[in-house]
CSV table of C-alpha atoms in Angstrom, one decimal:
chain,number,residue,atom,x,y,z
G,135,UNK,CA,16.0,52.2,-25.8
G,136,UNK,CA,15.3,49.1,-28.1
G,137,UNK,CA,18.5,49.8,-29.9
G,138,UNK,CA,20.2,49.8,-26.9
G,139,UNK,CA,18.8,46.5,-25.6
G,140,UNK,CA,19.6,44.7,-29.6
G,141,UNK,CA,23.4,46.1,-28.9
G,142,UNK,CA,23.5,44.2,-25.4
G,143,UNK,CA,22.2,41.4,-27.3
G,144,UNK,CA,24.7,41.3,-30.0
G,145,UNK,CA,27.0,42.1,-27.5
G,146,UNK,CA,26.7,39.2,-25.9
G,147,UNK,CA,26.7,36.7,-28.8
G,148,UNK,CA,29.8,38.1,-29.6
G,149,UNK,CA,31.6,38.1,-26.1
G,150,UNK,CA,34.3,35.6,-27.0
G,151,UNK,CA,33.2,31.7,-26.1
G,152,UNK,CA,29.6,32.4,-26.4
G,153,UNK,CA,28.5,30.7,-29.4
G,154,UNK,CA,30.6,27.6,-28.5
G,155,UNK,CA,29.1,27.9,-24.6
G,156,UNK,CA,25.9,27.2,-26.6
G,157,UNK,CA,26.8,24.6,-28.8
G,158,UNK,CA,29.2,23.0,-26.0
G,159,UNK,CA,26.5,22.6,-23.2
G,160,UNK,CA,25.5,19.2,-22.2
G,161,UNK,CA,22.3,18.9,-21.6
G,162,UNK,CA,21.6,16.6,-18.3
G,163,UNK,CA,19.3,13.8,-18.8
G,164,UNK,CA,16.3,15.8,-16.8
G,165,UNK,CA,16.7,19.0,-19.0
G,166,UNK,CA,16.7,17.0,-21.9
G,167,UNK,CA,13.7,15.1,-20.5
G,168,UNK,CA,11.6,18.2,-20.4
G,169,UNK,CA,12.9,19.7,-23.7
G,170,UNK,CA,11.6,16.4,-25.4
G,171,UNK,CA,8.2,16.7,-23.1
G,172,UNK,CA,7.8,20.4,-24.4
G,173,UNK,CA,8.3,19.7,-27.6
G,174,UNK,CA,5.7,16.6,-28.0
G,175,UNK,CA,3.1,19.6,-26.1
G,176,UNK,CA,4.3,22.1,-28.6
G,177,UNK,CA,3.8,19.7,-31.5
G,178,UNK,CA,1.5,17.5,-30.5
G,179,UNK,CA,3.7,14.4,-30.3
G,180,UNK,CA,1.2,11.7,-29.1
G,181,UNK,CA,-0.5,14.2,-27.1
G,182,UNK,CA,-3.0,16.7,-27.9
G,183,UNK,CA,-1.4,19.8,-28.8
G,184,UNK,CA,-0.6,22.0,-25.8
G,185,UNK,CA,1.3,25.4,-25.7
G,186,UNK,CA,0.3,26.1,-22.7
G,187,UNK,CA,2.0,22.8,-21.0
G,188,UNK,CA,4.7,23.5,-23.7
G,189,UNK,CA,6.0,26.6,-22.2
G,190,UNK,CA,5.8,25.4,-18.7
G,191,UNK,CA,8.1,22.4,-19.9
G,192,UNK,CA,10.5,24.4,-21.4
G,193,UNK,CA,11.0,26.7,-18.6
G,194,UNK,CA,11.5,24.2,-16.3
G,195,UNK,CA,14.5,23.4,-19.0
G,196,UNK,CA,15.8,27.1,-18.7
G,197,UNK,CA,15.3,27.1,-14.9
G,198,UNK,CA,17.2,23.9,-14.9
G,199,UNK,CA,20.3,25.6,-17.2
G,200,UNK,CA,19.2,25.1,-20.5
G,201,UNK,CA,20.4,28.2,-22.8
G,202,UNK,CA,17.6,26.2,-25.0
G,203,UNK,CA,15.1,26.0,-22.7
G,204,UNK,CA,14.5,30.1,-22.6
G,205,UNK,CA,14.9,30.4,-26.5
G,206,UNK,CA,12.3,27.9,-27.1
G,207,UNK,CA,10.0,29.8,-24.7
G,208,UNK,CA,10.7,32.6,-26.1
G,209,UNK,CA,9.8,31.3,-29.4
G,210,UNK,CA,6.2,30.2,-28.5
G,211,UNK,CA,5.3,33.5,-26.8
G,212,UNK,CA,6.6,34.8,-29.8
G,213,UNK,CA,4.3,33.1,-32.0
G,214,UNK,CA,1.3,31.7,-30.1
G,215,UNK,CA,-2.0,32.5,-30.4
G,216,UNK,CA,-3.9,34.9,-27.9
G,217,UNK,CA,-3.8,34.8,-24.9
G,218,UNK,CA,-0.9,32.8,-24.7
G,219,UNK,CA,1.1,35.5,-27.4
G,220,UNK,CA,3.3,38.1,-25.2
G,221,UNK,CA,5.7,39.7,-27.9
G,222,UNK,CA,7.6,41.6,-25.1
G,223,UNK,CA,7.9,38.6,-22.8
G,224,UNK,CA,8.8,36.9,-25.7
G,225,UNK,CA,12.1,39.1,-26.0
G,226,UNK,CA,12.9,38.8,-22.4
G,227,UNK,CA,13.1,35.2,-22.7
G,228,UNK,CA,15.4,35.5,-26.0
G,229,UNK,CA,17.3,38.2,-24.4
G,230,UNK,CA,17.7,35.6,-21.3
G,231,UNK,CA,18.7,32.8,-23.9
G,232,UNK,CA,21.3,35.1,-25.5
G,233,UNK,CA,23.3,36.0,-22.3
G,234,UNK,CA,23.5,32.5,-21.9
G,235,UNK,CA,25.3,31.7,-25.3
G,236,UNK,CA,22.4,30.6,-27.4
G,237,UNK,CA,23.6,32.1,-30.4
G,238,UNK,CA,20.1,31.7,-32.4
G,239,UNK,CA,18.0,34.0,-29.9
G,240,UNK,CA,18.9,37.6,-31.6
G,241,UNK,CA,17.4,36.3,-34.9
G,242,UNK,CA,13.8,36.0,-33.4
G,243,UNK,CA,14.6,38.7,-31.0
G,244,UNK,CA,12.2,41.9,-32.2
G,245,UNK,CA,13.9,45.1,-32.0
G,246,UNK,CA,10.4,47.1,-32.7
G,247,UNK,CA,9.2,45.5,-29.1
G,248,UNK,CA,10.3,46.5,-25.5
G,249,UNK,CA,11.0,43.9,-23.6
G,250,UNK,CA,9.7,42.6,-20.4
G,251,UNK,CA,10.8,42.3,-16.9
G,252,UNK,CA,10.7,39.0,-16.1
G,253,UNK,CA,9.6,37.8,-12.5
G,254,UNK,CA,7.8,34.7,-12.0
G,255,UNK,CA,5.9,33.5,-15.3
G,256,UNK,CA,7.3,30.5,-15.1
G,257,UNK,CA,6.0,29.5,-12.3
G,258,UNK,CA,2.8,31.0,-13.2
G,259,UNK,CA,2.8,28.6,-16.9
G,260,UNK,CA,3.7,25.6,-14.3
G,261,UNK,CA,0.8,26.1,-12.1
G,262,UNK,CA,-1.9,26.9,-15.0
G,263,UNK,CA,-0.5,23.9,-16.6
G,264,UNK,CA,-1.2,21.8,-13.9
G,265,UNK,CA,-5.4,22.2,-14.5
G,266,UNK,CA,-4.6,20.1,-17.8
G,267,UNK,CA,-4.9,16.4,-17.8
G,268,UNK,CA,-1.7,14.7,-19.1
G,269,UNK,CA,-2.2,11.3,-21.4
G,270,UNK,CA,0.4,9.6,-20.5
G,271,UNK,CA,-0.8,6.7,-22.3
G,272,UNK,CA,-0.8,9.2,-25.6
G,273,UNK,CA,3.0,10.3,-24.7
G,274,UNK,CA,3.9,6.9,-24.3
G,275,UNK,CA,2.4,6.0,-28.0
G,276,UNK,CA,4.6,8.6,-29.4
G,277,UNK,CA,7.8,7.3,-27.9
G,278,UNK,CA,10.1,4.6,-30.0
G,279,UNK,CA,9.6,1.2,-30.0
G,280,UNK,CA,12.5,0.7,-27.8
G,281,UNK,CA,11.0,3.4,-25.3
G,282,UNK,CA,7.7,1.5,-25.8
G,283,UNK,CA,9.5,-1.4,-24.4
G,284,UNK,CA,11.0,0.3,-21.2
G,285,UNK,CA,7.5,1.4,-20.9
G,286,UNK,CA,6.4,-1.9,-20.9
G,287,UNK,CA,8.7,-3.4,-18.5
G,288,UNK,CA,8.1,-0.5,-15.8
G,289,UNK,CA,4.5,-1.2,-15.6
G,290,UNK,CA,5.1,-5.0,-15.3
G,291,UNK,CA,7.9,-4.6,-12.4
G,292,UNK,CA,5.7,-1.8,-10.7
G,293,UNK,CA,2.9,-4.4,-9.8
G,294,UNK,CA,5.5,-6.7,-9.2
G,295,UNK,CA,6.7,-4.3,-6.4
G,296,UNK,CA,3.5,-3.1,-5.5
G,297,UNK,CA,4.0,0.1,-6.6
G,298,UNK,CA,1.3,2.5,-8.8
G,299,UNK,CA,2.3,1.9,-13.0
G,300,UNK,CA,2.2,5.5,-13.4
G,301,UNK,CA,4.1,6.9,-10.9
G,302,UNK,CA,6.9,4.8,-11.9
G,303,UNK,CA,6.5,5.8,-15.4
G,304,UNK,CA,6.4,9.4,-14.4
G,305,UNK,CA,9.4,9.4,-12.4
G,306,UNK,CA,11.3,7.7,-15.4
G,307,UNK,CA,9.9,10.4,-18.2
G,308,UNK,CA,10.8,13.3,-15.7
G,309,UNK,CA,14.2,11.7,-15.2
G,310,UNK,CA,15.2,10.3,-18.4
G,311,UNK,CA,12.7,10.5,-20.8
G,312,UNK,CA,13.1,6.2,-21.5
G,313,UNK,CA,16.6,6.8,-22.0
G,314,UNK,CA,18.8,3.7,-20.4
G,315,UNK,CA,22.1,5.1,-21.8
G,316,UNK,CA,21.2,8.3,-19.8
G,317,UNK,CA,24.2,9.5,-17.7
G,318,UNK,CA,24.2,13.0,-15.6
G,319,UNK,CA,26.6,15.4,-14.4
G,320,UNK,CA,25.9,14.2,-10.7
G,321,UNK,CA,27.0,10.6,-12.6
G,322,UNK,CA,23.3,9.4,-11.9
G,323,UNK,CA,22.7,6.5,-14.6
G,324,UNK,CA,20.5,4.6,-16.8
G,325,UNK,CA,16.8,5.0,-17.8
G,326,UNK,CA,15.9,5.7,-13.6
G,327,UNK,CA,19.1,7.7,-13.0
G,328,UNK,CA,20.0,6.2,-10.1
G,329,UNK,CA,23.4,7.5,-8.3
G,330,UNK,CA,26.1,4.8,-7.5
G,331,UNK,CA,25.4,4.6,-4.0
G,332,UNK,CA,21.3,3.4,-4.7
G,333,UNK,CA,22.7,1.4,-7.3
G,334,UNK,CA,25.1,-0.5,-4.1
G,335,UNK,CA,22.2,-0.4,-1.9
G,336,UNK,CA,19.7,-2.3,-3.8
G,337,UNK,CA,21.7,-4.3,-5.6
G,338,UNK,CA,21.9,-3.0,-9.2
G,339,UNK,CA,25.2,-4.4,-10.8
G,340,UNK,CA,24.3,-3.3,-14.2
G,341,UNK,CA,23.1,0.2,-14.1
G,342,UNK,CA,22.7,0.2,-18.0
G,343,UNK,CA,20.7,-2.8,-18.2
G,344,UNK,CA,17.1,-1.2,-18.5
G,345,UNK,CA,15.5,-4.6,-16.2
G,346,UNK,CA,18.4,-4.2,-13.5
G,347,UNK,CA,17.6,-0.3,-13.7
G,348,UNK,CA,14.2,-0.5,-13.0
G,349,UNK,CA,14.1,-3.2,-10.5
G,350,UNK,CA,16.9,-1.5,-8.4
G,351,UNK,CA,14.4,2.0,-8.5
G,352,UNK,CA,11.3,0.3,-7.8
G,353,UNK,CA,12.9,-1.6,-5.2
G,354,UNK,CA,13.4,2.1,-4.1
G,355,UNK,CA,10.4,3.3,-4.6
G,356,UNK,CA,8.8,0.6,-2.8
G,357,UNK,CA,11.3,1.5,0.3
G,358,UNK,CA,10.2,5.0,0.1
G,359,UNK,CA,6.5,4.4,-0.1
G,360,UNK,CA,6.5,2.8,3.1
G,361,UNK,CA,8.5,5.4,4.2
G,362,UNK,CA,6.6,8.5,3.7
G,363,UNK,CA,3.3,6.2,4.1
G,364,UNK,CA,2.0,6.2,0.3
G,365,UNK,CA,2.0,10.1,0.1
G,366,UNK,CA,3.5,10.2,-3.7
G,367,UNK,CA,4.4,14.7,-3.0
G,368,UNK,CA,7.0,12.9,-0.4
G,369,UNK,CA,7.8,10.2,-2.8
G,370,UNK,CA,8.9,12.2,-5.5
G,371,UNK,CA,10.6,14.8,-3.7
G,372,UNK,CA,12.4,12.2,-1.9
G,373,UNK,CA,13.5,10.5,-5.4
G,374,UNK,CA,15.3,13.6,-6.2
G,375,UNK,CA,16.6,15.5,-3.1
G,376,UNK,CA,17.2,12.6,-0.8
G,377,UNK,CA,14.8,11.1,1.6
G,378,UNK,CA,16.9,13.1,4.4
G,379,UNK,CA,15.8,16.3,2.9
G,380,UNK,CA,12.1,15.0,2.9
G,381,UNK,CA,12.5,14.7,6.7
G,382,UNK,CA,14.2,17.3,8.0
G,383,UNK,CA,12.3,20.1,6.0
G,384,UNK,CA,8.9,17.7,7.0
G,385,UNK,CA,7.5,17.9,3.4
G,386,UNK,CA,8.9,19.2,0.0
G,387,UNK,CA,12.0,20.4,0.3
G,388,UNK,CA,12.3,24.5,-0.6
G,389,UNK,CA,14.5,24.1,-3.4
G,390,UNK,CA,13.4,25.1,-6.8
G,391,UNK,CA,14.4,22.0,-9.0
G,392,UNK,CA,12.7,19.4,-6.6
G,393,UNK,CA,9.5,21.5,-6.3
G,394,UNK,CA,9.8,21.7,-10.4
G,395,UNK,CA,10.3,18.0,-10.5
G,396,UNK,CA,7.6,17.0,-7.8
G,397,UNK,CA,5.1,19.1,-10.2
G,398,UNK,CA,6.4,17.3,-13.0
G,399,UNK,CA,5.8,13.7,-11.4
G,400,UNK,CA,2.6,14.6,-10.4
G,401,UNK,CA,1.2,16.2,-13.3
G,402,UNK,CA,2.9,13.3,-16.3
G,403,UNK,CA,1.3,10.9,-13.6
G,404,UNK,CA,-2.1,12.6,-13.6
G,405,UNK,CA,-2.2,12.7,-9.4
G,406,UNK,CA,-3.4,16.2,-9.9
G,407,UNK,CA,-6.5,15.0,-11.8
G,408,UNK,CA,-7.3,12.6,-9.8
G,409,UNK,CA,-7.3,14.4,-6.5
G,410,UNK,CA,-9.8,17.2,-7.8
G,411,UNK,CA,-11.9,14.2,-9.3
């Protein structure tokens, strides 16, 4: 039986156009977002060391399309300490990552080791991590200088537009990571990703501009917040599915990237914490 599955798996990386699936994929600017996030948890990048939090990140990058996600989960369950440490999980993930094109997942893939049937542990990471208090103060230290700045300028504008400092920052990590050269499939743009038609309706000429960015989202954000009456669940979800799909599913909209990316907001803004304080 093992042999059989290491056969499907070199089967795979060998299927003509897999390797260069792998090394062709774009990453959009929210995979990439959460593969950077993961790997400051993983390392301990300005933050305190957090595997847990690490995993959850980078299966919200696999869930999202990221070949690279599921290898680098793989990888930690691989390699973790107990509890955390699931050698046949482990393989799913890299078996997962290999039918995708990521031609490095059979070299950590463990023949001896049955693998898995994965259902819905990545949820279950997503949730756990959510009990963990996020320093986003800690994150931001660990950023570039140039990210530091962008920091910097979203929690000036937020007062400025009356909106909370670190919900704006958490919206721009989830969506960009700080990035204002950020550009995605959907041709969303700069370091708030906003689409072409939010740029036209609050005026952002310059999408690229980091200032012009961020004043055109918070002027956004500010709309929405009156909107939805404060309720930063609504806020967020609005921010990525549309405030239309906010109000006709009367809460979080059932689709599994905006409930990933409400969760995200939440927890790199520390709304979690503070509601069970």
């Amino acid at each position: 039986m093992l042999v059989g599955v290491a056969l499907l798996l070199l089967v795979a990386i060998a299927l003509p156009g897999g390797r260069a699936r792998a090394e062709s994929y774009i990453e959009a600017p929210r995979v990439t977002a959460a593969l950077q996030q993961g790997h400051a948890a993983e390392f301990g990048v300005g933050i305190r060391r957090n595997l847990l939090l690490a995993v959850a990140l980078y299966c919200d990058a696999g869930t999202m399309g990221s070949p690279e996600g599921f290898f680098r989960v793989g990888r930690v369950l691989a390699s973790a300490p107990r509890p955390l440490r699931n050698p046949a999980l482990a393989n799913a993930y890299l078996a997962l990552a290999a039918r995708l094109g990521h031609h490095e997942a059979i070299r950590l893939y463990d023949s001896r080791v049955a693998s898995a049937i994965i259902g819905d542990e990545c949820g279950l990471y997503g949730s756990s991590a959510d009990g963990t208090r996020f320093d986003l103060d800690g994150y931001l230290a660990g950023q570039s200088s140039a990210k530091q700045r962008i920091a910097l300028l979203i929690r000036n504008a937020a007062r400025q537009y009356q909106i909370d400092p670190r919900l704006a920052l958490a919206i721009a990590i989830a969506e960009s990571n700080l990035d204002a050269a950020a550009v995605s499939p959907r041709n969303a743009q700069g370091v708030m990703q906003l689409i072409p038609a939010t740029q036209e309706r609050f005026g952002v000429t310059r999408p690229f501009d980091p200032e012009h960015n961020v004043r055109g989202a918070l002027a956004y954000l500010r709309w929405l917040d009156k909107r939805f009456a404060g309720d930063w669940r609504l806020i967020a979800a609005a921010y990525n599915a549309g405030e239309g799909a906010v109000e006709r599913y009367s809460g979080v909209p059932p689709f599994a990237e905006t409930q990933q990316y409400v969760r995200r907001v939440l927890h790199f803004s520390g709304f979690a914490t503070r509601e069970r304080g």
